Short mmCIF file of C-alpha atoms and ligand atoms in Angstrom, two decimals:
data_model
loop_
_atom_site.label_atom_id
_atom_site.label_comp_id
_atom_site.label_asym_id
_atom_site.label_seq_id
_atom_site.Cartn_x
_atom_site.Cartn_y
_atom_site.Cartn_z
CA UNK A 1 92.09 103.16 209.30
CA UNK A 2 89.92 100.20 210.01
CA UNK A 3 89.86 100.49 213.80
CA UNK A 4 86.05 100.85 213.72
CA UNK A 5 85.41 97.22 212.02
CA UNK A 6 86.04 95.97 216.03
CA UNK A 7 82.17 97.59 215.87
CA UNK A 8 79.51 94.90 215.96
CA UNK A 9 76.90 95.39 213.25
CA UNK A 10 73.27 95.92 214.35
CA UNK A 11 71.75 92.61 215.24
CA UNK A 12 74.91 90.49 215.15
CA UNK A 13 75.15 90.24 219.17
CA UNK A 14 71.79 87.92 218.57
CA UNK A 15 73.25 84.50 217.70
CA UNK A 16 71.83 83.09 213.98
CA UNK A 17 69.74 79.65 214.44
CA UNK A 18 71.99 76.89 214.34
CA UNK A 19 71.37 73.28 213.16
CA UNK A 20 72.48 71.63 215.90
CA UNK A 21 76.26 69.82 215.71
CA UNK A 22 75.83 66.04 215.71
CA UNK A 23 76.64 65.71 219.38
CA UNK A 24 78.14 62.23 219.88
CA UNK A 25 80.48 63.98 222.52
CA UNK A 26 80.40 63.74 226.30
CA UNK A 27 77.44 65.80 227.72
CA UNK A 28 79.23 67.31 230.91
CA UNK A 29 82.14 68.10 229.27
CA UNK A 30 80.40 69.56 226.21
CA UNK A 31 77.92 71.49 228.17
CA UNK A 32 81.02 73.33 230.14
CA UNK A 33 82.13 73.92 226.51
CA UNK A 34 79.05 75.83 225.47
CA UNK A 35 78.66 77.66 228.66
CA UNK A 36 82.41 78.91 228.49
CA UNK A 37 81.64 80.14 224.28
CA UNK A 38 77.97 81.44 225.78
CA UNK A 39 79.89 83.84 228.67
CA UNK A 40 82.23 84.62 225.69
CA UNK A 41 85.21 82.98 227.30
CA UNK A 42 87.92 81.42 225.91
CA UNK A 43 89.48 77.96 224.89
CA UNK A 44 92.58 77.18 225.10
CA UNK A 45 94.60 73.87 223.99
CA UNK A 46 94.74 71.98 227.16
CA UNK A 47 90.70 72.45 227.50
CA UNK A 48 88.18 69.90 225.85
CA UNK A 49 86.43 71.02 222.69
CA UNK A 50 84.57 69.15 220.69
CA UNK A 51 86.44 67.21 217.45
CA UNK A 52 84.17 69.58 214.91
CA UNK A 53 85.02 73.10 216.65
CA UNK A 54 89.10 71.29 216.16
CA UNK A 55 88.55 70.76 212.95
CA UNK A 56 87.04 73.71 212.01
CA UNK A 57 89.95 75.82 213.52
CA UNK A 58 92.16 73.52 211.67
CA UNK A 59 90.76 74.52 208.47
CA UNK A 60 90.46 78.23 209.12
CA UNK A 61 93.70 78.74 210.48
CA UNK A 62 95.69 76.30 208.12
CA UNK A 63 94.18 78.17 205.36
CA UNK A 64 94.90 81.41 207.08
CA UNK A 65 98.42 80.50 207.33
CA UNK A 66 98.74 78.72 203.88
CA UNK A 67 97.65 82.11 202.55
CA UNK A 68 100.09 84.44 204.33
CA UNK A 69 102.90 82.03 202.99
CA UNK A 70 101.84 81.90 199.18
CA UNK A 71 100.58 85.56 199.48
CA UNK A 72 104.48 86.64 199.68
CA UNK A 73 104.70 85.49 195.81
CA UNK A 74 103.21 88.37 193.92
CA UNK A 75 104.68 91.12 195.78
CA UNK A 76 108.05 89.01 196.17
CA UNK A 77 108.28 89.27 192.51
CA UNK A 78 108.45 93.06 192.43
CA UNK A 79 111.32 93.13 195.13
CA UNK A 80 113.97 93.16 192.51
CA UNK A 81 111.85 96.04 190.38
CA UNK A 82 110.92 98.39 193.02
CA UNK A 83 111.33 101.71 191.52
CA UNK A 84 113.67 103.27 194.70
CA UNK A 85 115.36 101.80 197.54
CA UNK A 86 113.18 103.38 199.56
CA UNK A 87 110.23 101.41 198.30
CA UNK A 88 112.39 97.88 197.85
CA UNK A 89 113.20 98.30 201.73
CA UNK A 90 109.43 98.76 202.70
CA UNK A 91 108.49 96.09 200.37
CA UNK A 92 111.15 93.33 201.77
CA UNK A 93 110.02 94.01 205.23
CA UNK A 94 106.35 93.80 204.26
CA UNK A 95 106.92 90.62 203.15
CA UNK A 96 109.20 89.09 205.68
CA UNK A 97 106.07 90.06 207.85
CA UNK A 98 103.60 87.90 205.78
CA UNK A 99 106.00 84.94 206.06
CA UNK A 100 106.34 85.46 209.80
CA UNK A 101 102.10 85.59 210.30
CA UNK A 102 102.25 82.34 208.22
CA UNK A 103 104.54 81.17 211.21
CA UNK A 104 102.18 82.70 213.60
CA UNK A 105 99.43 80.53 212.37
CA UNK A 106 100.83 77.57 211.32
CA UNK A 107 101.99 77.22 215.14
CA UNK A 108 98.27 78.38 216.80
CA UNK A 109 97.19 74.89 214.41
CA UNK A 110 99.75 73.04 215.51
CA UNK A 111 98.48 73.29 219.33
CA UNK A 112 95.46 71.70 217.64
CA UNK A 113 97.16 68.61 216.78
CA UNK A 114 97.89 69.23 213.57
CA UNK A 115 101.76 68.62 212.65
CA UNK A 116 103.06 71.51 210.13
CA UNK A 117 104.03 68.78 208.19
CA UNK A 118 100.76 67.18 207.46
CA UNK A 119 99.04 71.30 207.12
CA UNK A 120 102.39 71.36 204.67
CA UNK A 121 101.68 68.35 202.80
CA UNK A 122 97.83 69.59 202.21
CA UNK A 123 99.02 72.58 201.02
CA UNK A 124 101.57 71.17 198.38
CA UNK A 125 99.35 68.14 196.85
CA UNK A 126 96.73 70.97 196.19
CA UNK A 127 94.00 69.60 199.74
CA UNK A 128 93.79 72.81 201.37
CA UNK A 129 92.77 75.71 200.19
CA UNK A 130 94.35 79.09 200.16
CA UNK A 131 93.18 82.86 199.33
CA UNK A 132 91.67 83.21 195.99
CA UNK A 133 93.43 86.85 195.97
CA UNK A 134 96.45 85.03 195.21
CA UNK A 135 95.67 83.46 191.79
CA UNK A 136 95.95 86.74 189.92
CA UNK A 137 99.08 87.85 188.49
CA UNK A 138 100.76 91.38 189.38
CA UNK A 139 101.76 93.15 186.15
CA UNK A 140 102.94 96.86 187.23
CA UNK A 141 104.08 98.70 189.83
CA UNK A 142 100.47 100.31 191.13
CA UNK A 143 99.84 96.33 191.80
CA UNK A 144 101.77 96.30 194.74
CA UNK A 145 100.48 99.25 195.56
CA UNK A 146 96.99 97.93 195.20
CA UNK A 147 97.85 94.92 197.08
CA UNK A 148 98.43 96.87 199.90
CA UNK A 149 95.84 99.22 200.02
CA UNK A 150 92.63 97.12 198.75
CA UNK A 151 93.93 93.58 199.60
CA UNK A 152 95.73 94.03 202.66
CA UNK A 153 92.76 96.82 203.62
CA UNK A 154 90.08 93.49 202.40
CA UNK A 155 92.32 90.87 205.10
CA UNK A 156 92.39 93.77 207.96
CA UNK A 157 88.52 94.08 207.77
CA UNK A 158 88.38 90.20 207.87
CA UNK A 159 91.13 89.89 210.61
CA UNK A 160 90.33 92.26 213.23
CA UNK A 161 87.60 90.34 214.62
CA UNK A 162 89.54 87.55 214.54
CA UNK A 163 91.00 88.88 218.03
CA UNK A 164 87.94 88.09 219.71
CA UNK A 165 87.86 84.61 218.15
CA UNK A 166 87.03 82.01 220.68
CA UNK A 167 90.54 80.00 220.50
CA UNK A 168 93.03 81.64 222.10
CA UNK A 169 96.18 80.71 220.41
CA UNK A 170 94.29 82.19 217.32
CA UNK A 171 92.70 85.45 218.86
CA UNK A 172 96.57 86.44 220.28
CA UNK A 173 98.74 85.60 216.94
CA UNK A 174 96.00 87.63 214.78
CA UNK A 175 96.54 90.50 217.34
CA UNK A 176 100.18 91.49 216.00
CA UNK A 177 99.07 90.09 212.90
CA UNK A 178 96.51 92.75 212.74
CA UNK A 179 98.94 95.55 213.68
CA UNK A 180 101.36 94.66 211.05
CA UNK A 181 98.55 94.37 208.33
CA UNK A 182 97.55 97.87 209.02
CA UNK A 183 101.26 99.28 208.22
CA UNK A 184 100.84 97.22 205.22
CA UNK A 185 97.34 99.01 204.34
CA UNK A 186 98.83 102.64 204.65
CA UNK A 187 101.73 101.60 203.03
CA UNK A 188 100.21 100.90 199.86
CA UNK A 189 97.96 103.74 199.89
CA UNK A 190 100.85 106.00 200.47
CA UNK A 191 102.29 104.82 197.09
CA UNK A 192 99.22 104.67 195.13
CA UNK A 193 98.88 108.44 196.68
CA UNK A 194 102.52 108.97 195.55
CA UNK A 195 102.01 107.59 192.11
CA UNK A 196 98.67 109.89 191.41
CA UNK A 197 100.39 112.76 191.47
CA UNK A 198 102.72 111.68 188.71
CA UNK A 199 102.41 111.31 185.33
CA UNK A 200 99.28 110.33 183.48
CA UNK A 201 100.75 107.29 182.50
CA UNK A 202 101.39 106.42 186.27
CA UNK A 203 97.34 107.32 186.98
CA UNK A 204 96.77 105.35 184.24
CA UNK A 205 98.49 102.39 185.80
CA UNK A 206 96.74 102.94 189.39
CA UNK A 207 93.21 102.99 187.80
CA UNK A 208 94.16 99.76 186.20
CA UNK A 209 95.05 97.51 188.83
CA UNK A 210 92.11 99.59 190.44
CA UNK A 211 89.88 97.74 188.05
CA UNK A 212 91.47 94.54 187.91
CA UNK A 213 91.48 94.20 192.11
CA UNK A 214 88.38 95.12 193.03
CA UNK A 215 86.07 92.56 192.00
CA UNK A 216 88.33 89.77 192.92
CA UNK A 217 89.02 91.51 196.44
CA UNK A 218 84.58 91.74 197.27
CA UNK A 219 85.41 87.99 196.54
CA UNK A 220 87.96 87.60 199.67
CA UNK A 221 85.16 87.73 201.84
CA UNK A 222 83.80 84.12 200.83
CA UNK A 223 80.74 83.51 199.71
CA UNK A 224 77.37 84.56 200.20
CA UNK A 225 76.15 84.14 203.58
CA UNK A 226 72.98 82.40 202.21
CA UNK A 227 75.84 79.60 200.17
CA UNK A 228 78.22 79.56 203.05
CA UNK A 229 78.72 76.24 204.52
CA UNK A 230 80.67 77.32 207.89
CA UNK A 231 79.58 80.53 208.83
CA UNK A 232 76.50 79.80 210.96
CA UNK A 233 78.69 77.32 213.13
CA UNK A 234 81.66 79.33 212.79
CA UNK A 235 79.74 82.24 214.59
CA UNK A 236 77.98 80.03 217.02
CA UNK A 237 81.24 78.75 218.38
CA UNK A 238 82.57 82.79 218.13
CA UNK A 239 85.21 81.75 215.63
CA UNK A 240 83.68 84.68 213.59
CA UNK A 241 82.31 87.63 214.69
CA UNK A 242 80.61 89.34 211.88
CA UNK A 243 79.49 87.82 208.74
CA UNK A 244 81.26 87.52 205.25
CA UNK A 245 78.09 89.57 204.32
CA UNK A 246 78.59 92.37 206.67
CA UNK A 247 82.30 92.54 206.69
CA UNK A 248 82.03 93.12 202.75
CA UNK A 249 79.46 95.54 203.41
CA UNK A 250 81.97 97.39 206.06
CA UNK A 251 84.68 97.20 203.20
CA UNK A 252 82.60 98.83 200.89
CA UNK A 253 81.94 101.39 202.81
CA UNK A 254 85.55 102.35 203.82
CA UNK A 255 86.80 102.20 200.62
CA UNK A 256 84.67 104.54 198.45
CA UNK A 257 85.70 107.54 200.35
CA UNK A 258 89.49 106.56 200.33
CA UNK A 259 89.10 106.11 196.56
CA UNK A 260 88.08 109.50 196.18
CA UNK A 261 90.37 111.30 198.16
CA UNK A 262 92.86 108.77 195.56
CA UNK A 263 91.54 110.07 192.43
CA UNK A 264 90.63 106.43 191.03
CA UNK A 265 87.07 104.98 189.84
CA UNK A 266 85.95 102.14 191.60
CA UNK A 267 84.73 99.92 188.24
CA UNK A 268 81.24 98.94 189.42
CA UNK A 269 78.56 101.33 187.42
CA UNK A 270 75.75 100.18 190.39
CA UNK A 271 78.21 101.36 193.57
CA UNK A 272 76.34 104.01 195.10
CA UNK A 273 74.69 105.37 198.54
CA UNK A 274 71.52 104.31 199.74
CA UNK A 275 70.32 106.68 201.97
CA UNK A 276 67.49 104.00 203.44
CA UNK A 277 70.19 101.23 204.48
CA UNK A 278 73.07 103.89 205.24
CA UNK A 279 75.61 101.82 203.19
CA UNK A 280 76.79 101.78 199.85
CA UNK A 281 74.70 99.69 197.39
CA UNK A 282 76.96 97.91 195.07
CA UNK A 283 77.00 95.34 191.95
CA UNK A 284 77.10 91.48 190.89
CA UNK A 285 80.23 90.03 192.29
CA UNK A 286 81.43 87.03 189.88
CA UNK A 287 80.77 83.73 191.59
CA UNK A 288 81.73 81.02 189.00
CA UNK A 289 85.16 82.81 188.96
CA UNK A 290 85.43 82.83 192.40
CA UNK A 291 84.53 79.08 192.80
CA UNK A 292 87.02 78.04 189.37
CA UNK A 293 89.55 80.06 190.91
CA UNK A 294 89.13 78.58 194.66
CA UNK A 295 88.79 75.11 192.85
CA UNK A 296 92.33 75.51 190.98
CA UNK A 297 91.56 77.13 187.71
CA UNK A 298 92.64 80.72 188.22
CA UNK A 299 95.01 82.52 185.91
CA UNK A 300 98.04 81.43 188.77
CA UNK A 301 96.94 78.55 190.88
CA UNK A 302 99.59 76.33 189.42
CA UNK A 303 102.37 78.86 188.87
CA UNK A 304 101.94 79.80 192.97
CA UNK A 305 101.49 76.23 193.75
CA UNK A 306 104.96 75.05 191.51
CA UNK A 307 106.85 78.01 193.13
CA UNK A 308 106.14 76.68 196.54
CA UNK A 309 106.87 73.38 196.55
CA UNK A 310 110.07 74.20 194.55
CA UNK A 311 110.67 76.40 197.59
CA UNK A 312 109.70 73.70 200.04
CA UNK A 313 111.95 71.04 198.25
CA UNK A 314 115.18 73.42 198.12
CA UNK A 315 115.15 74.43 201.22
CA UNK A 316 115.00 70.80 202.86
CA UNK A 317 118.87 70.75 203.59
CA UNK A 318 118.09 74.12 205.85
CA UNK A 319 115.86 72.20 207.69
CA UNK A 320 117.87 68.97 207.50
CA UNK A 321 121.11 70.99 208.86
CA UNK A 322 118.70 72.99 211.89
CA UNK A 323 117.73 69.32 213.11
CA UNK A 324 120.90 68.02 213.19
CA UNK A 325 122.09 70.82 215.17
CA UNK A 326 119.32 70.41 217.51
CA UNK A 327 120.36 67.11 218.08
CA UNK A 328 124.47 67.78 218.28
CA UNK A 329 123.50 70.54 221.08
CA UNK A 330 120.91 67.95 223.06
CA UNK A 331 123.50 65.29 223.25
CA UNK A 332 126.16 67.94 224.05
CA UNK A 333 123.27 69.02 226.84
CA UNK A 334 122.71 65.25 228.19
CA UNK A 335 126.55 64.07 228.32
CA UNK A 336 127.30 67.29 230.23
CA UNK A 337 124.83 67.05 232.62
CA UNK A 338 125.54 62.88 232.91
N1 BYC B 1 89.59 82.01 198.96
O1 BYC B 1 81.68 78.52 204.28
P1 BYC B 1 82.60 79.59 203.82
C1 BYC B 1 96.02 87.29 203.78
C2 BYC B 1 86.31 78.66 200.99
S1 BYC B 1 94.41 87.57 203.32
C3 BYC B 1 89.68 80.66 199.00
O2 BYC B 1 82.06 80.94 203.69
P2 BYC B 1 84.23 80.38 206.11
C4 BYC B 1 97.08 88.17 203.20
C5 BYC B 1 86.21 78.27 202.46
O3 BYC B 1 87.48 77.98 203.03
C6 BYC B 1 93.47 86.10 203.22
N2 BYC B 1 88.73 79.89 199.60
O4 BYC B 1 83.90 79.57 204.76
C7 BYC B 1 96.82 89.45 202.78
C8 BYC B 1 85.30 77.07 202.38
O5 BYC B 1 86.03 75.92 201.94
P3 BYC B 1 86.46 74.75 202.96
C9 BYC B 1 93.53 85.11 204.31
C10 BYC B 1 87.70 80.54 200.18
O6 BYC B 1 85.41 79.70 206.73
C11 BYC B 1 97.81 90.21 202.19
C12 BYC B 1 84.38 77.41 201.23
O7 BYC B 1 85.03 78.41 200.45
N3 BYC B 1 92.65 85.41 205.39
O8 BYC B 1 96.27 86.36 204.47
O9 BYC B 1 83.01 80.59 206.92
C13 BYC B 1 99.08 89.70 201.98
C14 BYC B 1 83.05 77.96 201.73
O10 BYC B 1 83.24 79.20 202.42
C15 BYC B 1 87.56 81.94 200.16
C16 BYC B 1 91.95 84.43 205.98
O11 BYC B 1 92.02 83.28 205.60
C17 BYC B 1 88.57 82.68 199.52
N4 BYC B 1 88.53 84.02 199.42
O12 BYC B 1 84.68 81.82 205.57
C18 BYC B 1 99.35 88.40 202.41
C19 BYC B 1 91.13 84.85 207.17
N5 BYC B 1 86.42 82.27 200.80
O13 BYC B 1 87.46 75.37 203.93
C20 BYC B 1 98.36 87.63 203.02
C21 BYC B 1 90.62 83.69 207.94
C22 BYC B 1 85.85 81.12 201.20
O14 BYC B 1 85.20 74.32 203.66
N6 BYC B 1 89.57 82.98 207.24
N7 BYC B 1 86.60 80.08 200.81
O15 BYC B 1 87.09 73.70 202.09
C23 BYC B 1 88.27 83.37 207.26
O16 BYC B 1 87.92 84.37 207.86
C24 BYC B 1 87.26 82.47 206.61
O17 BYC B 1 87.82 81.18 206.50
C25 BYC B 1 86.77 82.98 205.22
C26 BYC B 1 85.76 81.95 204.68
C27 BYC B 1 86.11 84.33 205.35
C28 BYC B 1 87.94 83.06 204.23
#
């Protein structure tokens, strides 16, 4: 469904000006690292980079991770209510998936020199940030539903150029991450489709997490290009591809027709085609809720955040027992071969 969004927009092959990085890095070694991200190549964790393009990947991909991993919380609620087994069997495996990209991701950071620990620790003492999607709460069925279709169909648009990212380790996990997040997409539009042929009251309860999604999924794309901080460099080094901008723009687009063939109202009164630009035109997204939400202030931040640290914490004898198994089988490994 979102195959296409592998499409460079017009102009984007042209690199934006960049304020140059503050290079206090060796010249050689950083001038075969701009020739190998100029011929498009790729870096991989035993090359040099320089410490800002590491710490940049750090951040995107922690965050990336940290997200798949607390994103399993509103739809892991509605495991015990699915209404069929059916749709309880889809949902556990949708997110077992989400908790295996988080593993994905969190190991592509780690061959940064980041310790899972320390991206752990971040995560639970409220550092790093995670998707703002996440701070809303789910309260009926067509919310999973929704989830699927507009949020996983929102990461897909965001993630598929992620495959061309510049760091390897990244570009490979988000290819099966990618795959997997499509399933997710049609899944959730299959029930949404599903549920609008019901009964008015289950329409009723589509167009409503219709309305309260949308806004808050335009938002998933980050801010602005004009207020971003790290999307110049991040495009420079080919960590993105396309734009927040444009991929909202692309998102847009897809969506209106899939809403219609749905039978739900998108709730923005300004969405419409312009004819001139040959994209949808569309309204005001809501910044200061973005930004209290990203800052900690959403309707969930500290339910999520409670929920997985009590998670964490209980599950520390799993990891306690795995290690000392580890260690029983090395020893077993070392007296054998003495
Ligand atoms: N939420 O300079 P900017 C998923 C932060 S879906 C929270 O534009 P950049 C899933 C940003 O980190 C979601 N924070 O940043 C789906 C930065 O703060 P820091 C996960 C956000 O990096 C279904 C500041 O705002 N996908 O996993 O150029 C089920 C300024 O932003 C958000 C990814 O993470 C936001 N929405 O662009 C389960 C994809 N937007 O870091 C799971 C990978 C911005 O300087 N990430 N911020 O403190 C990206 O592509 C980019 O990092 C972003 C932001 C597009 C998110």
């Amino acid at each position: 469904m979102y195959t296409q969004s592998f499409n460079v927009p017009d102009g984007a092959g042209q690199q934006p000006a960049v304020k140059p990085v503050l290079r206090t890095e060796p010249p050689e070694l950083m001038a075969k690292f701009d020739a190998c991200i100029d011929a498009d190549g790729r870096i991989e964790p035993q090359d040099w980079m320089p410490e800002a393009y590491r710490k940049t990947l750090v951040r995107q991909i922690s965050q990336h991770a940290h997200s798949e991993i607390v994103g399993m919380l509103p739809e892991g609620n509605w495991i015990s209510r699915a209404p069929s087994l059916k749709r309880k069997a889809i949902l556990i495996a949708k997110v077992q998936d989400e908790g295996g990209h988080g593993l994905y991701l969190y190991s592509a950071a780690e061959t940064l020199g980041t310790s899972r620990d320390q991206m752990l620790d971040a995560l639970h003492t409220g550092k790093a940030k995670y998707s703002s999607i996440f701070n809303y709460p789910t309260l009926n069925w067509a919310d999973v539903g929704v989830i699927g279709w507009l949020v996983d169909g929102a990461a897909i648009m965001n993630q598929i150029p992620l495959c061309r990212c510049s760091y390897g380790p990244y570009a490979r996990a988000m290819v099966r991450v990618c795959k997997e997040e499509s399933f997710h997409q049609r899944q959730g539009y299959e029930a949404l489709l599903v549920m609008m042929q019901g009964t008015q009251a289950q329409k009723d309860m589509v167009q409503d997490a219709v309305n309260r999604y949308w806004w808050k999924c335009l938002a998933m794309f980050g801010p602005p290009d004009a207020d971003s901080p790290n999307s110049v460099q991040g495009m420079r080094w080919g960590i993105k591809r396309i734009s927040s901008d444009d991929l909202r723009q692309k998102f847009v687009d897809a969506t209106v027709p899939q809403a219609k063939v749905l039978g739900v109202t998108l709730p923005d009164p300004d969405l419409k085609w312009n004819e001139e630009r040959g994209h949808h035109d569309y309204g005001q997204i809501d910044w200061d809720e973005f930004w209290a939400t990203v800052n900690g202030n959403g309707p969930m931040n500290k339910e999520r955040l409670a929920t997985r640290v009590k998670a964490y914490n209980d599950g520390a004898w799993v990891r306690e027992a795995a290690l000392a198994h580890a260690h029983k089988q090395q020893q077993r490994t070392l007296k054998e071969a003495a």
